[in-house]
Structures are given as C-alpha cells and as structure tokens.
Coordinates of C-alpha atoms in Angstrom, one line a residue:
Chain N
M1 CA -88.5 21.0 6.5
A2 CA -86.2 23.7 6.0
V3 CA -82.4 24.3 6.2
D4 CA -80.1 26.6 7.8
A5 CA -77.4 28.2 7.2
A6 CA -74.7 25.4 8.2
A7 CA -76.4 22.9 5.7
T8 CA -76.9 25.6 2.9
R9 CA -73.2 25.9 2.6
R10 CA -72.7 22.5 2.7
I11 CA -74.8 21.9 -0.3
A12 CA -73.0 24.8 -2.1
H13 CA -69.6 22.7 -1.1
L14 CA -70.7 19.2 -2.3
A15 CA -71.9 21.4 -5.7
R16 CA -68.4 22.9 -5.8
I17 CA -69.9 26.5 -6.1
A18 CA -68.3 29.1 -4.3
V19 CA -70.2 31.2 -1.8
K20 CA -69.2 34.4 0.0
D21 CA -70.9 34.7 4.3
E22 CA -72.7 37.5 2.4
E23 CA -74.4 36.1 -0.1
L24 CA -75.3 32.7 2.6
A25 CA -79.0 34.0 4.1
H26 CA -80.0 34.9 0.4
L27 CA -79.6 31.5 -0.4
Q28 CA -80.2 29.9 2.1
G29 CA -83.5 31.5 2.3
E30 CA -84.0 31.0 -1.9
I31 CA -83.8 26.9 -0.9
N32 CA -86.2 27.0 2.4
A33 CA -89.0 29.0 -0.9
V34 CA -88.7 25.4 -2.6
L35 CA -88.9 23.5 0.1
A36 CA -92.1 25.0 1.2
F37 CA -93.6 24.8 -2.4
V38 CA -92.3 21.2 -2.5
E39 CA -94.1 20.6 1.0
Q40 CA -97.7 21.8 -0.4
L41 CA -97.2 18.5 -2.7
Q42 CA -97.7 16.3 0.6
E43 CA -100.7 17.5 1.1
V44 CA -101.6 15.3 -2.5
N45 CA -102.4 11.7 -1.5
V46 CA -100.4 9.5 -3.8
D47 CA -101.1 5.9 -2.2
G48 CA -101.1 3.7 -5.4
V49 CA -100.0 5.8 -7.8
E50 CA -97.2 4.7 -10.0
P51 CA -93.9 7.6 -10.3
M52 CA -94.4 9.3 -13.2
T53 CA -91.3 9.2 -15.6
S54 CA -92.7 10.8 -18.6
V55 CA -95.3 12.1 -19.9
T56 CA -96.1 10.3 -22.8
P57 CA -96.2 6.8 -22.8
M58 CA -92.7 5.6 -23.7
E59 CA -90.6 3.2 -23.1
M60 CA -86.7 3.8 -22.8
K61 CA -84.6 3.9 -26.5
K62 CA -82.1 1.3 -26.8
R63 CA -78.6 0.8 -29.0
E64 CA -77.6 -2.3 -30.2
D65 CA -74.3 -2.9 -29.3
V66 CA -72.2 -2.1 -32.2
V67 CA -69.5 0.8 -32.0
T68 CA -70.8 3.5 -33.5
D69 CA -68.2 6.4 -32.0
G70 CA -64.5 7.5 -30.8
G71 CA -61.6 8.0 -32.6
I72 CA -62.4 11.8 -32.1
A73 CA -59.5 12.2 -29.2
D74 CA -58.7 15.9 -30.8
A75 CA -62.3 17.2 -30.2
I76 CA -62.8 15.8 -27.1
V77 CA -59.9 18.2 -25.8
A78 CA -60.9 20.9 -27.5
N79 CA -61.7 22.6 -24.6
A80 CA -59.7 21.3 -21.6
P81 CA -57.6 24.1 -20.5
A82 CA -54.8 22.0 -20.6
S83 CA -53.9 18.7 -23.1
E84 CA -51.1 16.7 -23.7
N85 CA -50.8 14.1 -26.4
H86 CA -54.5 13.7 -26.1
F87 CA -54.7 13.5 -22.5
F88 CA -56.7 16.2 -20.3
V89 CA -54.0 17.4 -17.6
V90 CA -55.3 18.2 -14.5
P91 CA -53.4 19.7 -11.2
K92 CA -51.8 16.2 -9.4
V93 CA -54.9 14.2 -7.4
V94 CA -53.6 11.4 -5.6
E95 CA -55.3 10.0 -2.1
Chain F
M1 CA -57.9 -37.1 16.7
N2 CA -61.2 -36.6 17.3
A3 CA -63.5 -35.5 13.9
S4 CA -63.9 -31.3 15.3
A5 CA -60.2 -31.4 15.3
K6 CA -58.9 -32.1 11.9
K7 CA -61.4 -29.3 10.6
P8 CA -59.1 -26.0 10.8
S9 CA -61.5 -23.0 13.0
K10 CA -62.6 -20.1 11.5
L11 CA -62.1 -18.2 14.4
L12 CA -59.4 -15.7 15.5
R13 CA -57.8 -16.2 18.7
G14 CA -57.2 -13.5 20.4
A15 CA -55.9 -12.3 24.0
T16 CA -59.5 -12.1 25.6
G17 CA -61.0 -15.2 23.4
D18 CA -62.2 -16.2 20.1
W19 CA -63.2 -13.6 17.5
E20 CA -65.5 -13.9 14.5
V21 CA -64.4 -12.7 11.2
V22 CA -67.6 -11.4 9.1
I23 CA -67.2 -10.6 5.9
G24 CA -69.1 -9.1 2.8
M25 CA -68.3 -8.4 -0.9
E26 CA -68.7 -5.8 -3.2
I27 CA -67.0 -7.1 -6.7
H28 CA -67.3 -4.9 -9.9
A29 CA -67.0 -6.6 -12.8
Q30 CA -66.5 -5.0 -16.2
V31 CA -69.0 -6.5 -18.7
T32 CA -68.1 -8.0 -21.8
S33 CA -70.0 -6.0 -24.6
N34 CA -68.1 -4.2 -27.8
A35 CA -69.3 -0.9 -27.4
K36 CA -70.3 1.4 -24.0
L37 CA -73.0 1.1 -21.1
F38 CA -74.6 4.5 -22.9
S39 CA -72.8 5.3 -26.4
G40 CA -71.2 3.5 -29.1
A41 CA -67.4 4.1 -28.3
A42 CA -65.2 1.2 -28.4
T43 CA -64.5 -0.8 -24.6
A44 CA -61.4 -2.1 -26.5
F45 CA -58.1 -2.1 -24.1
G46 CA -55.2 -0.7 -24.5
G47 CA -56.6 2.2 -27.2
E48 CA -54.9 5.5 -27.8
P49 CA -55.8 8.2 -25.2
N50 CA -59.2 9.5 -25.6
S51 CA -59.7 7.8 -29.0
Q52 CA -62.4 5.4 -27.4
V53 CA -64.6 8.3 -26.2
S54 CA -67.7 9.8 -27.7
L55 CA -69.4 13.3 -26.8
V56 CA -71.3 11.4 -24.2
D57 CA -69.0 9.7 -22.6
A58 CA -67.2 13.2 -22.4
A59 CA -70.1 14.6 -20.4
M60 CA -70.2 17.5 -23.5
P61 CA -73.3 20.1 -22.9
G62 CA -76.7 18.4 -24.7
M63 CA -75.4 14.9 -25.0
L64 CA -77.9 12.3 -23.7
P65 CA -77.4 8.3 -22.4
V66 CA -79.1 5.0 -24.7
I67 CA -78.6 2.5 -23.4
N68 CA -76.4 -0.5 -24.6
V69 CA -79.4 -3.5 -24.7
E70 CA -76.3 -6.1 -25.2
C71 CA -74.9 -4.9 -21.6
V72 CA -78.7 -5.3 -19.8
R73 CA -78.9 -8.7 -21.4
Q74 CA -75.1 -9.4 -19.8
A75 CA -76.2 -8.3 -17.1
V76 CA -79.6 -10.2 -17.2
R77 CA -77.3 -13.9 -18.0
T78 CA -75.0 -12.5 -15.0
G79 CA -78.2 -13.0 -12.2
L80 CA -79.7 -16.1 -14.2
G81 CA -76.3 -17.5 -13.4
L82 CA -76.4 -16.0 -9.8
N83 CA -80.0 -17.7 -9.3
A84 CA -81.1 -14.7 -8.5
K85 CA -84.2 -12.5 -9.0
I86 CA -84.6 -10.4 -12.5
N87 CA -86.0 -7.1 -11.7
L88 CA -88.9 -6.7 -14.9
K89 CA -88.3 -2.6 -14.1
S90 CA -85.7 -1.1 -12.6
V91 CA -84.2 2.3 -12.4
F92 CA -80.6 4.9 -13.4
D93 CA -79.9 7.1 -10.5
R94 CA -77.2 9.9 -10.5
K95 CA -74.6 9.1 -7.9
N96 CA -73.2 12.5 -7.4
Y97 CA -69.0 13.4 -6.4
F98 CA -67.0 15.3 -8.4
Y99 CA -63.7 13.5 -9.2
P100 CA -61.5 14.5 -12.4
D101 CA -62.1 11.1 -14.2
L102 CA -65.6 11.5 -13.7
P103 CA -66.6 13.8 -16.3
Q104 CA -70.1 14.2 -15.8
G105 CA -69.9 15.4 -12.1
Y106 CA -71.7 11.8 -11.5
Q107 CA -71.9 8.3 -12.0
I108 CA -75.1 6.6 -13.9
S109 CA -76.1 3.7 -11.0
Q110 CA -78.8 2.3 -9.8
Y111 CA -79.2 3.2 -6.3
K112 CA -83.0 2.1 -5.1
S113 CA -83.9 -0.6 -7.9
P114 CA -81.3 -2.7 -9.8
I115 CA -81.7 -5.2 -12.3
V116 CA -81.3 -7.3 -10.4
G117 CA -82.3 -9.0 -6.9
E118 CA -81.0 -11.6 -4.7
G119 CA -79.6 -15.2 -5.1
E120 CA -77.0 -17.2 -4.3
V121 CA -73.6 -18.9 -5.1
T122 CA -72.6 -22.1 -4.0
V123 CA -68.9 -21.9 -3.2
D124 CA -67.0 -25.1 -2.6
L125 CA -64.0 -25.1 0.4
E126 CA -61.0 -27.6 1.0
E127 CA -62.2 -31.3 1.5
G128 CA -65.3 -31.4 0.3
E129 CA -66.7 -29.0 2.2
S130 CA -69.3 -26.3 0.9
I131 CA -70.9 -23.2 2.0
V132 CA -73.7 -21.0 0.2
V133 CA -72.9 -17.1 0.2
G134 CA -75.6 -15.1 -0.4
I135 CA -76.2 -12.1 -3.0
E136 CA -77.9 -8.9 -2.4
R137 CA -78.3 -7.3 -5.6
L138 CA -76.3 -6.8 -9.0
H139 CA -76.8 -3.3 -10.3
L140 CA -75.2 -1.9 -14.1
E141 CA -73.1 1.3 -13.7
Q142 CA -70.6 3.0 -15.4
D143 CA -67.0 2.7 -15.2
A144 CA -64.8 6.2 -14.5
G145 CA -61.9 7.1 -16.7
K146 CA -57.9 6.6 -15.9
L147 CA -55.9 8.8 -14.5
L148 CA -51.8 8.8 -14.7
H149 CA -50.0 10.6 -11.9
D150 CA -46.8 9.3 -12.8
Q151 CA -46.3 11.1 -16.4
H152 CA -45.5 14.6 -14.9
P153 CA -43.9 16.0 -11.8
S154 CA -47.6 18.3 -10.7
M155 CA -50.5 17.0 -13.0
S156 CA -52.0 13.9 -13.6
L157 CA -52.8 13.2 -16.6
V158 CA -56.9 11.6 -18.4
D159 CA -57.5 9.5 -20.1
L160 CA -61.5 8.7 -20.6
N161 CA -61.3 5.5 -22.4
R162 CA -62.5 4.0 -20.1
S163 CA -65.2 5.9 -18.9
G164 CA -68.9 5.0 -19.7
I165 CA -67.8 1.0 -19.9
A166 CA -70.9 -0.7 -18.1
L167 CA -70.1 -2.5 -14.9
M168 CA -71.7 -5.0 -12.8
E169 CA -71.7 -4.1 -9.1
I170 CA -72.4 -7.7 -7.5
V171 CA -73.1 -7.4 -3.7
S172 CA -72.9 -10.3 -1.3
K173 CA -74.8 -10.6 1.8
P174 CA -72.2 -10.8 4.9
D175 CA -72.4 -14.7 4.8
I176 CA -68.1 -14.9 4.9
R177 CA -66.5 -15.8 7.9
S178 CA -62.7 -16.3 6.8
S179 CA -59.9 -15.2 4.2
E180 CA -60.4 -18.7 2.4
Q181 CA -64.3 -18.2 2.5
A182 CA -63.8 -14.9 0.4
K183 CA -61.2 -15.7 -1.6
A184 CA -63.0 -19.1 -2.7
F185 CA -66.4 -17.1 -3.2
V186 CA -64.6 -14.5 -5.4
A187 CA -62.6 -17.5 -7.0
K188 CA -66.0 -18.7 -8.2
L189 CA -68.0 -15.4 -8.9
R190 CA -65.3 -15.3 -11.4
S191 CA -65.1 -18.8 -13.0
I192 CA -69.4 -17.8 -13.0
L193 CA -68.9 -15.2 -15.1
R194 CA -66.7 -16.3 -17.3
Y195 CA -68.5 -19.4 -18.1
L196 CA -70.9 -17.3 -19.0
G197 CA -68.9 -14.7 -21.0
T198 CA -70.4 -11.9 -19.3
C199 CA -66.9 -10.7 -17.7
D200 CA -63.7 -11.7 -19.1
G201 CA -62.5 -11.8 -15.1
D202 CA -58.9 -10.4 -16.1
M203 CA -57.6 -8.9 -12.7
E204 CA -54.6 -7.6 -14.1
K205 CA -56.4 -5.3 -16.3
G206 CA -59.2 -4.1 -13.4
N207 CA -61.4 -5.8 -15.3
L208 CA -62.8 -7.9 -11.9
R209 CA -61.9 -5.9 -8.1
A210 CA -63.4 -6.6 -4.8
D211 CA -64.1 -3.9 -2.2
V212 CA -64.0 -6.0 0.9
N213 CA -66.2 -5.6 4.1
V214 CA -64.6 -6.2 7.3
S215 CA -65.7 -6.4 10.9
V216 CA -65.1 -8.8 13.9
R217 CA -67.4 -10.0 16.7
K218 CA -67.4 -12.2 19.9
P219 CA -69.3 -15.4 18.3
G220 CA -72.7 -14.7 18.9
E221 CA -72.2 -11.0 19.2
P222 CA -74.1 -8.7 17.3
L223 CA -72.8 -7.5 14.1
G224 CA -69.0 -5.3 15.0
T225 CA -68.6 -1.7 13.2
R226 CA -67.1 -2.4 9.6
C227 CA -64.4 -1.2 7.7
E228 CA -64.4 -1.2 3.8
I229 CA -61.1 -2.1 2.4
K230 CA -61.6 -0.7 -1.6
N231 CA -60.7 -2.3 -4.6
V232 CA -58.7 -5.2 -3.9
N233 CA -57.2 -6.7 -7.4
S234 CA -56.1 -10.0 -7.0
I235 CA -57.4 -12.6 -5.0
R236 CA -54.1 -13.4 -3.0
F237 CA -54.5 -9.9 -2.1
I238 CA -58.1 -10.2 -1.0
G239 CA -56.9 -13.0 1.5
Q240 CA -53.8 -10.6 2.7
A241 CA -56.2 -7.9 3.9
I242 CA -59.2 -9.6 5.3
D243 CA -56.6 -11.4 7.5
Y244 CA -54.3 -8.2 8.1
E245 CA -57.6 -6.0 9.0
A246 CA -59.2 -8.4 11.2
R247 CA -56.0 -8.8 13.2
R248 CA -56.3 -5.0 12.8
Q249 CA -59.7 -4.6 14.1
I250 CA -59.3 -7.3 17.4
D251 CA -56.0 -5.8 18.4
V252 CA -57.6 -2.1 18.4
I253 CA -60.7 -3.5 20.5
E254 CA -58.8 -5.7 22.7
D255 CA -56.4 -2.8 23.5
G256 CA -59.8 -0.5 24.5
G257 CA -60.5 1.0 21.5
A258 CA -63.4 0.9 19.5
I259 CA -63.5 0.8 15.5
E260 CA -64.5 3.9 13.5
Q261 CA -66.5 2.9 10.5
E262 CA -64.0 4.1 7.4
T263 CA -62.7 2.9 4.2
R264 CA -59.2 1.9 3.9
L265 CA -56.6 1.2 1.2
F266 CA -54.4 -2.5 1.2
D267 CA -51.1 -1.8 -0.2
P268 CA -50.0 -4.9 -1.4
N269 CA -46.0 -4.1 -0.8
R270 CA -46.3 -3.6 2.9
G271 CA -49.3 -6.4 3.1
E272 CA -50.8 -3.9 5.7
T273 CA -54.5 -1.9 5.1
R274 CA -54.4 1.8 5.6
S275 CA -57.1 4.2 6.4
M276 CA -57.4 6.6 2.9
R277 CA -59.4 9.9 5.9
S278 CA -61.1 10.6 3.0
K279 CA -63.7 13.3 4.6
E280 CA -66.7 12.1 5.4
E281 CA -68.9 14.4 3.3
A282 CA -67.5 12.4 0.3
H283 CA -69.7 9.7 0.9
D284 CA -72.9 12.1 0.4
Y285 CA -73.7 11.4 -2.8
R286 CA -77.1 12.1 -3.2
Y287 CA -78.8 10.0 -5.6
F288 CA -81.7 11.1 -7.5
P289 CA -83.1 9.6 -10.5
D290 CA -81.1 10.2 -13.9
P291 CA -83.8 12.6 -15.9
D292 CA -82.1 11.5 -18.4
L293 CA -83.7 8.1 -18.9
L294 CA -86.7 6.0 -18.4
P295 CA -86.8 3.5 -16.3
L296 CA -85.2 0.1 -17.7
Q297 CA -88.1 -1.9 -18.3
F298 CA -88.1 -5.7 -20.5
S299 CA -90.4 -9.2 -21.1
Q300 CA -90.6 -12.0 -18.5
A301 CA -90.0 -13.4 -22.4
F302 CA -87.1 -11.3 -23.3
V303 CA -85.7 -13.0 -19.8
D304 CA -86.8 -16.9 -20.6
D305 CA -85.1 -16.4 -24.1
L306 CA -81.5 -15.2 -22.0
K307 CA -82.7 -18.1 -19.5
A308 CA -83.1 -21.0 -22.7
H309 CA -79.8 -20.2 -24.3
L310 CA -77.4 -20.3 -20.8
P311 CA -74.3 -22.1 -20.7
E312 CA -73.4 -24.4 -18.9
L313 CA -72.2 -23.7 -15.8
P314 CA -69.3 -24.6 -13.3
D315 CA -71.8 -26.6 -10.8
E316 CA -73.5 -28.5 -13.7
R317 CA -70.4 -29.4 -15.6
K318 CA -68.9 -30.7 -12.1
A319 CA -72.5 -32.5 -11.6
R320 CA -72.4 -33.7 -14.9
F321 CA -68.2 -35.1 -14.5
I322 CA -69.0 -37.1 -11.6
N323 CA -71.8 -38.7 -13.0
D324 CA -70.7 -40.0 -15.9
F325 CA -67.3 -40.7 -14.4
A326 CA -67.3 -41.2 -11.3
L327 CA -64.7 -38.4 -10.5
S328 CA -64.4 -37.4 -7.4
P329 CA -65.8 -34.3 -6.4
Y330 CA -63.0 -33.0 -5.9
D331 CA -61.3 -33.8 -8.9
A332 CA -64.4 -33.0 -10.5
G333 CA -64.1 -29.6 -8.7
V334 CA -60.5 -29.0 -10.2
L335 CA -61.4 -29.4 -13.7
V336 CA -64.8 -27.5 -14.2
A337 CA -62.6 -24.3 -12.1
E338 CA -61.4 -22.6 -15.0
R339 CA -63.5 -22.8 -18.0
E340 CA -60.3 -23.2 -20.3
S341 CA -59.5 -25.9 -18.1
A342 CA -62.8 -27.7 -18.7
E343 CA -63.1 -27.3 -22.0
F344 CA -59.4 -28.8 -22.5
F345 CA -60.8 -31.7 -20.7
E346 CA -64.0 -32.3 -22.9
A347 CA -61.6 -31.5 -26.0
V348 CA -59.9 -34.7 -24.9
L349 CA -62.8 -36.5 -24.4
D350 CA -64.0 -36.0 -27.7
A351 CA -61.0 -37.6 -29.1
L352 CA -61.2 -40.8 -27.0
K353 CA -61.8 -44.1 -28.1
D354 CA -63.9 -45.0 -25.3
R355 CA -65.3 -42.6 -23.2
A356 CA -67.2 -44.6 -21.2
R357 CA -63.6 -46.8 -20.2
D358 CA -61.0 -44.0 -20.5
G359 CA -63.0 -40.8 -19.4
K360 CA -61.7 -41.6 -15.4
L361 CA -58.5 -42.1 -16.9
A362 CA -58.4 -38.6 -19.3
A363 CA -59.8 -36.9 -15.7
N364 CA -56.4 -37.9 -13.8
W365 CA -54.0 -37.4 -16.9
V366 CA -55.7 -33.9 -17.0
I367 CA -55.0 -33.3 -13.1
N368 CA -51.7 -35.0 -12.5
E369 CA -49.7 -35.0 -15.5
L370 CA -51.0 -32.0 -17.5
F371 CA -51.9 -29.5 -14.6
G372 CA -48.7 -30.8 -12.7
R373 CA -46.2 -30.2 -15.7
L374 CA -48.2 -26.6 -16.4
N375 CA -47.9 -26.1 -12.6
K376 CA -44.3 -26.6 -12.6
E377 CA -43.0 -24.4 -16.0
A378 CA -46.0 -21.9 -15.1
K379 CA -47.5 -22.2 -17.9
S380 CA -51.5 -21.8 -18.8
I381 CA -53.3 -24.3 -20.3
S382 CA -53.9 -22.7 -23.3
A383 CA -49.9 -23.1 -23.9
S384 CA -49.9 -26.4 -23.3
P385 CA -47.0 -28.4 -25.2
V386 CA -48.8 -31.0 -25.6
S387 CA -52.7 -30.8 -27.4
A388 CA -56.0 -31.8 -26.1
K389 CA -55.9 -34.8 -29.2
Q390 CA -52.2 -35.6 -28.3
L391 CA -52.9 -36.4 -24.8
A392 CA -56.2 -37.9 -26.0
V393 CA -53.9 -40.2 -28.1
I394 CA -51.9 -41.3 -25.4
I395 CA -54.7 -42.6 -23.2
N396 CA -55.9 -44.3 -25.9
L397 CA -53.0 -46.1 -25.9
I398 CA -52.9 -46.7 -22.3
G399 CA -56.6 -47.9 -22.7
Q400 CA -56.4 -50.4 -25.5
A401 CA -53.2 -51.6 -23.4
T402 CA -51.0 -50.5 -26.2
I403 CA -48.5 -49.5 -23.8
S404 CA -48.2 -49.1 -19.8
G405 CA -49.3 -46.7 -17.3
K406 CA -45.2 -45.9 -17.3
I407 CA -44.2 -46.4 -20.4
A408 CA -47.5 -43.8 -21.0
K409 CA -45.2 -41.1 -18.9
D410 CA -42.1 -41.4 -21.0
L411 CA -44.1 -40.9 -23.7
F412 CA -45.9 -37.7 -22.7
E413 CA -42.4 -36.0 -21.4
I414 CA -41.4 -36.7 -25.3
V415 CA -44.3 -35.1 -26.7
W416 CA -44.2 -32.3 -24.1
T417 CA -40.5 -31.5 -25.7
E418 CA -40.7 -32.6 -28.6
G419 CA -43.9 -33.0 -29.8
G420 CA -45.6 -35.7 -32.8
D421 CA -47.8 -38.3 -33.7
P422 CA -48.1 -40.4 -30.2
E423 CA -49.5 -43.3 -32.5
A424 CA -46.3 -42.8 -34.3
L425 CA -43.7 -42.2 -31.9
V426 CA -44.6 -45.5 -30.3
E427 CA -44.0 -47.3 -33.0
A428 CA -40.7 -45.9 -34.0
R429 CA -39.7 -46.2 -30.7
G430 CA -40.3 -49.9 -29.6
M431 CA -42.4 -48.9 -26.7
K432 CA -44.9 -50.9 -27.0
Q433 CA -46.2 -53.3 -24.2
V434 CA -45.3 -56.5 -24.7
T435 CA -48.0 -58.9 -24.2
D436 CA -46.8 -62.1 -25.6
L437 CA -46.9 -63.9 -22.6
G438 CA -43.7 -66.4 -24.2
A439 CA -41.5 -62.9 -24.0
I440 CA -42.9 -61.9 -20.0
E441 CA -42.6 -65.9 -19.2
K442 CA -39.1 -65.8 -20.3
V443 CA -38.3 -63.1 -18.6
V444 CA -40.2 -64.4 -14.7
D445 CA -38.2 -67.5 -15.3
E446 CA -34.9 -65.7 -15.1
I447 CA -35.9 -63.7 -12.1
V448 CA -37.3 -66.6 -10.4
A449 CA -34.2 -69.1 -11.2
A450 CA -31.8 -65.7 -10.6
N451 CA -33.8 -65.4 -6.6
P452 CA -34.3 -68.4 -4.6
D453 CA -33.7 -66.4 -1.1
K454 CA -36.9 -64.3 -2.6
V455 CA -38.6 -66.7 -3.8
A456 CA -38.5 -68.9 0.1
Q457 CA -39.4 -65.5 1.0
A458 CA -42.5 -65.3 -1.3
K459 CA -43.9 -68.6 -0.1
A460 CA -44.0 -67.1 3.2
K461 CA -45.4 -63.7 2.2
P462 CA -47.4 -63.7 -0.8
A463 CA -47.6 -59.6 -0.6
M464 CA -43.4 -60.4 -1.8
I465 CA -44.8 -60.4 -5.1
G466 CA -45.0 -56.8 -5.2
W467 CA -41.0 -57.2 -5.5
F468 CA -41.1 -59.5 -8.2
V469 CA -43.1 -57.7 -10.5
G470 CA -41.1 -54.8 -10.0
Q471 CA -38.3 -56.8 -11.2
V472 CA -39.7 -58.2 -14.0
M473 CA -41.4 -54.4 -14.8
K474 CA -37.4 -52.9 -14.7
A475 CA -36.0 -56.2 -16.4
S476 CA -38.1 -55.1 -19.6
G477 CA -38.1 -51.5 -19.6
G478 CA -41.4 -51.1 -18.5
K479 CA -43.1 -52.3 -21.2
V480 CA -45.3 -55.5 -20.2
N481 CA -48.5 -55.4 -18.9
P482 CA -48.2 -55.6 -15.2
Q483 CA -51.6 -57.5 -14.7
A484 CA -49.8 -60.6 -16.9
V485 CA -46.8 -60.6 -14.8
N486 CA -48.5 -61.0 -11.6
D487 CA -51.0 -63.6 -12.7
L488 CA -47.9 -65.6 -14.3
L489 CA -45.8 -65.2 -11.6
K490 CA -48.6 -66.4 -9.1
I491 CA -48.3 -70.0 -11.0
K492 CA -44.2 -69.6 -11.2
L493 CA -44.4 -69.1 -7.5
G494 CA -46.8 -71.3 -6.4
L495 CA -49.2 -69.0 -5.0

C-alpha cells in the first residue's frame, strides 16, 4: 500500500496541517516509508492472537460518580487567544 | 366497510404508484450521572460558562481520561432494558474531526466494539397494533461543548460545560415504516430510559435528540438511497421531518432524478429539510482505538447485579395493570407511557380502601377525569391540583356508594378549584347519596303521578324507564343511587 500526492494532501488537510507544494513529495515519501515498514508486519501470522492493548496485564482504571473537579473557569480560558466572560471566543462558525 | 379499509395504509401514494418509507434512527441520549464520562467535572445544566470543565474536558496536554463507572452501569442498564446483548468487553475509539466545540480534535466514542449489541423494543401503535423495532447497538461517547452564535456580530462563543458529558448513542435497525411508527418508537424509547433513570429524556434541553435516516422504495424492491436528518429535537418534529423528506424523495425520483446520500437539517419554522452541503471529507473520521484507554471490561456478575436491581419497565407494568385490574391494553398503555403518570396511578391505588374492587374505577378516573382536566389546562401530572390521595378518597366514596358518580364529578371539580378533604366536603355540602328507600320512593311516586302519558308509553316500551330514571336523578340533584331508582321504578311501573 502506498499513498499518492493527492492522498498526502488530503491527509494533511484532514489533520489541518498546512503543507506547501514543495514539501509534498518529501512528506509522501515519509508516509510511504512508514507504510512499507508496517507492511512487513503483515508477514507475521497473528491468527487467534488477541490485539495487545497493554504491555503489563492491567485493568482499565475507573472513577466513582463524584464531582471532584471544575470551578476553574479562569484557568480553562487562561491560554485562549480570545475570551470573554469565561467563554472562549472564536471566529463565527455557523452551518 | 371491509377490515383492510379500516387500517390506514402506511404506503405513500405517488404519481407512479405506492411508495414505502424505510426509517432507521440514531438516538443520542444524555446519560444521567453526577460527573462526566471521563472526568470529575459536574454535568448539571445551566452552570456559569466553563465552570464545569476540568483540564481533561478542555483537552489540555498530558491529561488522561478515567472512565466514570456509573456511566458504564447506566449503559448496561439501558442495554438490559432494550433486551440487548451486553458486551463484557468493548473498546473506545477516537472519531477525528475539527470543530470549535470539540477541544480534543476527536470525540471519544465506540466504533467496532460497542458496549451493547443487538436488542429490540416493542412499540404499541394505535388500535392495539404493535411492532418490534430492532436495536442494532448502543455505545458510549462524549458530548461536545456548546457554541453560541448570537452573542457577538462576528465571533462565536464556546462553553465547554457540556463537553465530555456521557451520551448513549442508540442505533435502531431500519425497521420503521411510517412517521407515526417513528414517533411511537422514540416515545417508547424515551419512556424506557425514564423508567430506568438512565436519561431524563428532556428533549427541550437537548438531552434526547434523534438523527433520522429516511429512504423510499417501491414495496418489495431493495432499499433506496437514504438521507440523514440530523439533530431533530422533538417527537412532533421527527414526524414532520419524515413526512416532508419522504415526499421530497418520492418527488425527486418520480421527476426522473436520483437521491444523493447526504446529511440534511430540519427547519421547524418552515417544516422542511435542507441539505447541509457539508464537504464529503467531513465524514472521514479516521477512527482508531484510543491509546489513552484500555478496553472496557466487566464481569457477568456485574451485569447480573444490575439486572437484579432493574426497576419495573413500562411493558411489565402494563401487563400487571391489565392482569390486576382488567384494564384494556389501551388504557393500561396510557397509564404507563409516562413514568410520573404511572406513579400517580400507583399512589392512588395505594390509598384505595379496596383496590380489587375500585382499581378499574380508579384507572378510569385518572385517565378520563384527571388527564382530561390536566390536558385542558396544559398542566403536567406533577402540577395536578388534585393529589393522588384526594382522588383516592373520592373513588373510595364512590366505591362504598356514599356518593354517586355524577356527584363525584362535582366533588372532583370542587377539590380541583378549592382543594380540601373530599370526605369533609361531602359532609359539609350535603353531597351524600340518598340511600333511604323511603325518600327515593317519594320522589319516584311524584314523578310517576305527574306523567301518566309517559307511564303508558313505558308499559309498551320498557326502555322508556331510562327517561324516568333521569327525571328522578334530576329531581334529587343526582344524590340518589341510580340502581335503586331503577329497581323501584320497575316495581312502580309494573315492568
């Protein structure tokens, strides 16, 4: 499997990464190199092997249904480029 | 009239013949919980902007999601209520897209391995008909934040209080064939969720909203291309959106066009659906398993324990009412549809002196007098001026023949408008039914004596006795026992 220039541009766009035309061929090459590496793994027979989700046998951590957080609106919007009355302010988006 | 003509056809008439509508739904139901799905921030409605947001919900770097086990329980309870397969192992995936209400740049959802698999819901329709709608799956996912567009001329405001609250997405199979069925399905699902206490079902607050998939075909043909109507937030609008969309698709096809698969919006002001004209790539979500979360696993014992503590659901309660009080399926259905109504009726039953004798009477009173009156004044059952206890006392008075049914309606009216203890009101206002045969006989004699022509008619046509009963009731202000009057009249008239 390999990606062409159009697919590379599309991947960049979906990830909202601006890519100049002259950068495209290089990125395409890098993605295809990764894909080629992953493709080698296809040679391994994994029939009946559960996908590994953790290197140590552990269970998902769970929390009880208790409110322990919040009330930090100042901190939440502290890094926002623009905010108003604790709202984030963004360029208008309407469908 | 033959039997089939009585049943309204579900098919839609077009210029080229009949069309069948095929509908499937995705219901987004907000999970009832104190804290969010993956953080300890509160879920309460109406907080100050961004006051119920943790650093996890705001997607600050380095934050890790930790699942709220109550949300898992709620999803399992819902699955059990939908008679569905519970998956002891499920996986959370990232659904990737960019929008200002989604700080992570992805929604944590479940894609290939949902927590709940296939199930089914029995939906009662008009005239005793019912259908079974298959459930495809139920999965847990995060809600997004809220955008406000009308506060500023060129900017949108973002409040993340809703961001990260748990949602259950419930996906039906395409088993629905009309807007009426679709509305009944959502109403039933909402009722089940509210009985379970897993979602409050408040559609006005957006806590329950539906995406509706609609396609049309000629009966017997393969499925047509579907359009998805997003985010319809009332049961009435769901019906309107389907009716409009089905007709639009039929018109397009009959005019020689083809339906394009697309996402549409329902505009309640115009009563029409419109294309959202989103770019096609908006639907490339590039799902992959969330590396921050291990698979969600629990034991069968965890499920069994939840199952053992499930409340009685609408179908079970309906069957019990039919069985215990000989109610018609329709009446029982009306009583159980809303949890609050069913609980009100149960409270009336609890206060009855003889529920075996008066249970059916109580059902009639709740459905006809109380619901009728509440509807007339657009009041909810929780705002009823007549309490369950007061209504039960009125019914006790009828049941033990202290007052007649007619007087009981007057009494109900007094309790509704003035309040008070019905028993004391009956005493104070002299509303007791006259059971003294001597007194009744006197009235009967007067009426018989005053109407010799009617007496002659009654001898030829015994049904005329009804007229006499009516006269006696009128003369006594409704306070005599109609059965006693009837018996006496039969003797007096020699019938």
